Amino acid sequence: MKRAIKVKLGSFTLVEMIVCLAIALSLVMLGTVEITSYREQLILNNTAKEVKSSIEQAARFSIIKHEAVTMMYEPQTKKIVFIGGGFSQQIQIAPTITVFGLHGRTVITANGTLAPQTITINDGHHSQKIKIQMQWGRAIDE
């Protein structure tokens, strides 16, 4: 009579498998949350840089061409528009971003000056401020 030889293989139990899957899913979800937060911060930073550089570019154009440039913020369409003396530029603001401190029409004079003001760009969680001190030809991140 032959005896069957049982070979016992090591394997995970059902509980161990569930614990491993829970840990793996937690790590994946944590990464997803961090990537989303990083993406929101990146959109906020890029919007602030784009607004700042566009204002400075419009001021340089005003100085070079001796033409005033009008800056308008349209909150309904989420656009900042620069128009004047042959200069035309639009910045499309992301739907999650809100801009404070730009009211109606703001004129950058023919000598490149602009009344000092603070522009706040907010995404609901974080905000960045840009101080406009165009009497001295500068826009400063705060």
PDB file of C-alpha atoms in Angstrom:
ATOM      1  CA  MET A   1       0.000   0.000   0.000  1.00  0.00           C
ATOM      2  CA  LYS A   2       1.440   3.249  -1.076  1.00  0.00           C
ATOM      3  CA  ARG A   3       1.172   6.229   1.136  1.00  0.00           C
ATOM      4  CA  ALA A   4       0.472   9.571  -0.373  1.00  0.00           C
ATOM      5  CA  ILE A   5       3.085  12.101   0.581  1.00  0.00           C
ATOM      6  CA  LYS A   6       1.560  15.406   1.441  1.00  0.00           C
ATOM      7  CA  VAL A   7       3.683  18.396   0.727  1.00  0.00           C
ATOM      8  CA  LYS A   8       2.663  21.414   2.714  1.00  0.00           C
ATOM      9  CA  LEU A   9       3.217  24.620   0.761  1.00  0.00           C
ATOM     10  CA  GLY A  10       3.467  27.933   2.585  1.00  0.00           C
ATOM     11  CA  SER A  11       0.848  30.414   1.452  1.00  0.00           C
ATOM     12  CA  PHE A  12      -1.063  33.448   2.624  1.00  0.00           C
ATOM     13  CA  THR A  13      -4.251  32.981   4.539  1.00  0.00           C
ATOM     14  CA  LEU A  14      -7.300  34.947   3.492  1.00  0.00           C
ATOM     15  CA  VAL A  15      -6.873  37.394   6.390  1.00  0.00           C
ATOM     16  CA  GLU A  16      -3.219  38.030   5.525  1.00  0.00           C
ATOM     17  CA  MET A  17      -4.176  38.641   1.898  1.00  0.00           C
ATOM     18  CA  ILE A  18      -6.841  41.173   2.897  1.00  0.00           C
ATOM     19  CA  VAL A  19      -4.384  43.002   5.180  1.00  0.00           C
ATOM     20  CA  CYS A  20      -1.786  43.175   2.376  1.00  0.00           C
ATOM     21  CA  LEU A  21      -4.353  44.509  -0.083  1.00  0.00           C
ATOM     22  CA  ALA A  22      -5.541  47.114   2.435  1.00  0.00           C
ATOM     23  CA  ILE A  23      -1.964  48.345   2.981  1.00  0.00           C
ATOM     24  CA  ALA A  24      -1.284  48.485  -0.770  1.00  0.00           C
ATOM     25  CA  LEU A  25      -4.513  50.397  -1.452  1.00  0.00           C
ATOM     26  CA  SER A  26      -3.736  52.838   1.365  1.00  0.00           C
ATOM     27  CA  LEU A  27      -0.342  53.595  -0.163  1.00  0.00           C
ATOM     28  CA  VAL A  28      -1.878  54.126  -3.604  1.00  0.00           C
ATOM     29  CA  MET A  29      -4.587  56.431  -2.236  1.00  0.00           C
ATOM     30  CA  LEU A  30      -2.035  58.443  -0.250  1.00  0.00           C
ATOM     31  CA  GLY A  31      -0.018  58.958  -3.430  1.00  0.00           C
ATOM     32  CA  THR A  32      -3.126  60.023  -5.337  1.00  0.00           C
ATOM     33  CA  VAL A  33      -4.035  62.620  -2.689  1.00  0.00           C
ATOM     34  CA  GLU A  34      -0.487  64.006  -2.690  1.00  0.00           C
ATOM     35  CA  ILE A  35      -0.409  64.233  -6.490  1.00  0.00           C
ATOM     36  CA  THR A  36      -3.752  66.077  -6.516  1.00  0.00           C
ATOM     37  CA  SER A  37      -2.529  68.540  -3.887  1.00  0.00           C
ATOM     38  CA  TYR A  38       0.725  69.069  -5.795  1.00  0.00           C
ATOM     39  CA  ARG A  39      -1.210  69.661  -9.033  1.00  0.00           C
ATOM     40  CA  GLU A  40      -3.442  72.292  -7.378  1.00  0.00           C
ATOM     41  CA  GLN A  41      -0.389  74.075  -5.946  1.00  0.00           C
ATOM     42  CA  LEU A  42       1.310  73.977  -9.349  1.00  0.00           C
ATOM     43  CA  ILE A  43      -1.731  75.531 -11.081  1.00  0.00           C
ATOM     44  CA  LEU A  44      -1.843  78.280  -8.424  1.00  0.00           C
ATOM     45  CA  ASN A  45       1.888  79.057  -8.741  1.00  0.00           C
ATOM     46  CA  ASN A  46       1.800  79.091 -12.538  1.00  0.00           C
ATOM     47  CA  THR A  47      -1.248  81.374 -12.594  1.00  0.00           C
ATOM     48  CA  ALA A  48       0.457  83.839 -10.227  1.00  0.00           C
ATOM     49  CA  LYS A  49       3.638  83.828 -12.338  1.00  0.00           C
ATOM     50  CA  GLU A  50       1.666  84.303 -15.562  1.00  0.00           C
ATOM     51  CA  VAL A  51      -0.304  87.249 -14.156  1.00  0.00           C
ATOM     52  CA  LYS A  52       2.853  88.885 -12.786  1.00  0.00           C
ATOM     53  CA  SER A  53       4.852  88.460 -15.994  1.00  0.00           C
ATOM     54  CA  SER A  54       1.956  89.706 -18.153  1.00  0.00           C
ATOM     55  CA  ILE A  55       1.642  92.882 -16.083  1.00  0.00           C
ATOM     56  CA  GLU A  56       5.388  93.467 -16.324  1.00  0.00           C
ATOM     57  CA  GLN A  57       5.333  92.785 -20.075  1.00  0.00           C
ATOM     58  CA  ALA A  58       2.486  95.260 -20.576  1.00  0.00           C
ATOM     59  CA  ALA A  59       4.398  97.867 -18.542  1.00  0.00           C
ATOM     60  CA  ARG A  60       7.540  97.354 -20.658  1.00  0.00           C
ATOM     61  CA  PHE A  61       5.452  97.691 -23.818  1.00  0.00           C
ATOM     62  CA  SER A  62       3.942 100.930 -22.491  1.00  0.00           C
ATOM     63  CA  ILE A  63       7.392 102.380 -21.849  1.00  0.00           C
ATOM     64  CA  ILE A  64       8.827 101.347 -25.213  1.00  0.00           C
ATOM     65  CA  LYS A  65       5.842 102.418 -27.344  1.00  0.00           C
ATOM     66  CA  HIS A  66       4.734 105.332 -25.128  1.00  0.00           C
ATOM     67  CA  GLU A  67       1.188 103.945 -25.249  1.00  0.00           C
ATOM     68  CA  ALA A  68      -1.168 103.229 -22.342  1.00  0.00           C
ATOM     69  CA  VAL A  69      -2.339  99.640 -21.875  1.00  0.00           C
ATOM     70  CA  THR A  70      -5.647  98.825 -20.206  1.00  0.00           C
ATOM     71  CA  MET A  71      -5.897  95.724 -18.022  1.00  0.00           C
ATOM     72  CA  MET A  72      -9.391  94.291 -17.467  1.00  0.00           C
ATOM     73  CA  TYR A  73     -10.440  91.345 -15.318  1.00  0.00           C
ATOM     74  CA  GLU A  74     -13.619  89.570 -16.383  1.00  0.00           C
ATOM     75  CA  PRO A  75     -14.684  87.319 -13.472  1.00  0.00           C
ATOM     76  CA  GLN A  76     -17.570  85.729 -15.405  1.00  0.00           C
ATOM     77  CA  THR A  77     -15.291  84.409 -18.156  1.00  0.00           C
ATOM     78  CA  LYS A  78     -12.222  84.068 -15.874  1.00  0.00           C
ATOM     79  CA  LYS A  79     -10.025  86.137 -18.199  1.00  0.00           C
ATOM     80  CA  ILE A  80      -7.544  88.948 -17.709  1.00  0.00           C
ATOM     81  CA  VAL A  81      -7.307  91.018 -20.886  1.00  0.00           C
ATOM     82  CA  PHE A  82      -4.593  93.534 -21.791  1.00  0.00           C
ATOM     83  CA  ILE A  83      -5.387  95.939 -24.659  1.00  0.00           C
ATOM     84  CA  GLY A  84      -3.822  99.146 -25.900  1.00  0.00           C
ATOM     85  CA  GLY A  85      -1.531 100.676 -28.478  1.00  0.00           C
ATOM     86  CA  GLY A  86      -1.169  97.510 -30.528  1.00  0.00           C
ATOM     87  CA  PHE A  87      -0.618  95.325 -27.454  1.00  0.00           C
ATOM     88  CA  SER A  88      -3.170  92.570 -26.940  1.00  0.00           C
ATOM     89  CA  GLN A  89      -2.963  89.617 -24.580  1.00  0.00           C
ATOM     90  CA  GLN A  90      -5.412  87.376 -22.724  1.00  0.00           C
ATOM     91  CA  ILE A  91      -4.823  85.144 -19.723  1.00  0.00           C
ATOM     92  CA  GLN A  92      -7.346  82.365 -19.215  1.00  0.00           C
ATOM     93  CA  ILE A  93      -7.653  81.639 -15.496  1.00  0.00           C
ATOM     94  CA  ALA A  94      -8.382  78.044 -14.411  1.00  0.00           C
ATOM     95  CA  PRO A  95     -11.959  77.466 -13.174  1.00  0.00           C
ATOM     96  CA  THR A  96     -10.728  76.574  -9.665  1.00  0.00           C
ATOM     97  CA  ILE A  97      -8.795  79.846  -9.299  1.00  0.00           C
ATOM     98  CA  THR A  98     -10.280  83.106  -7.994  1.00  0.00           C
ATOM     99  CA  VAL A  99      -8.552  86.465  -8.464  1.00  0.00           C
ATOM    100  CA  PHE A 100      -9.066  89.301  -5.975  1.00  0.00           C
ATOM    101  CA  GLY A 101      -7.778  92.856  -6.234  1.00  0.00           C
ATOM    102  CA  LEU A 102      -8.331  93.467  -9.944  1.00  0.00           C
ATOM    103  CA  HIS A 103     -11.418  95.608 -10.244  1.00  0.00           C
ATOM    104  CA  GLY A 104     -12.804  96.716 -13.586  1.00  0.00           C
ATOM    105  CA  ARG A 105     -10.299  98.529 -15.771  1.00  0.00           C
ATOM    106  CA  THR A 106      -6.788  99.361 -14.646  1.00  0.00           C
ATOM    107  CA  VAL A 107      -4.595 101.537 -16.839  1.00  0.00           C
ATOM    108  CA  ILE A 108      -0.861 101.146 -17.199  1.00  0.00           C
ATOM    109  CA  THR A 109       0.205 104.631 -18.255  1.00  0.00           C
ATOM    110  CA  ALA A 110       2.345 105.488 -21.273  1.00  0.00           C
ATOM    111  CA  ASN A 111       5.398 105.735 -19.008  1.00  0.00           C
ATOM    112  CA  GLY A 112       4.765 102.237 -17.571  1.00  0.00           C
ATOM    113  CA  THR A 113       3.384 103.192 -14.179  1.00  0.00           C
ATOM    114  CA  LEU A 114       0.424 101.643 -12.438  1.00  0.00           C
ATOM    115  CA  ALA A 115      -1.214 102.509  -9.143  1.00  0.00           C
ATOM    116  CA  PRO A 116       0.166 100.272  -6.350  1.00  0.00           C
ATOM    117  CA  GLN A 117      -2.140  97.404  -5.478  1.00  0.00           C
ATOM    118  CA  THR A 118      -2.152  93.826  -4.218  1.00  0.00           C
ATOM    119  CA  ILE A 119      -3.573  90.999  -6.311  1.00  0.00           C
ATOM    120  CA  THR A 120      -4.560  87.819  -4.475  1.00  0.00           C
ATOM    121  CA  ILE A 121      -4.850  84.556  -6.375  1.00  0.00           C
ATOM    122  CA  ASN A 122      -6.705  81.835  -4.475  1.00  0.00           C
ATOM    123  CA  ASP A 123      -7.562  78.209  -5.220  1.00  0.00           C
ATOM    124  CA  GLY A 124      -9.797  77.642  -2.209  1.00  0.00           C
ATOM    125  CA  HIS A 125      -7.022  76.071  -0.117  1.00  0.00           C
ATOM    126  CA  HIS A 126      -3.980  78.255  -0.725  1.00  0.00           C
ATOM    127  CA  SER A 127      -3.411  81.788  -1.915  1.00  0.00           C
ATOM    128  CA  GLN A 128      -0.607  83.851  -3.377  1.00  0.00           C
ATOM    129  CA  LYS A 129      -0.302  87.611  -3.339  1.00  0.00           C
ATOM    130  CA  ILE A 130       1.353  89.794  -5.934  1.00  0.00           C
ATOM    131  CA  LYS A 131       2.205  93.331  -4.855  1.00  0.00           C
ATOM    132  CA  ILE A 132       2.179  95.723  -7.752  1.00  0.00           C
ATOM    133  CA  GLN A 133       4.528  98.621  -7.150  1.00  0.00           C
ATOM    134  CA  MET A 134       4.694  99.887 -10.684  1.00  0.00           C
ATOM    135  CA  GLN A 135       5.607 103.409  -9.629  1.00  0.00           C
ATOM    136  CA  TRP A 136       9.065 101.844  -9.299  1.00  0.00           C
ATOM    137  CA  GLY A 137       8.607  99.382 -12.162  1.00  0.00           C
ATOM    138  CA  ARG A 138       8.256  96.224 -10.081  1.00  0.00           C
ATOM    139  CA  ALA A 139       5.763  93.477  -9.361  1.00  0.00           C
ATOM    140  CA  ILE A 140       6.720  91.535  -6.234  1.00  0.00           C
ATOM    141  CA  ASP A 141       5.574  88.082  -5.082  1.00  0.00           C
ATOM    142  CA  GLU A 142       4.553  88.101  -1.441  1.00  0.00           C
TER     143      GLU A 142
END
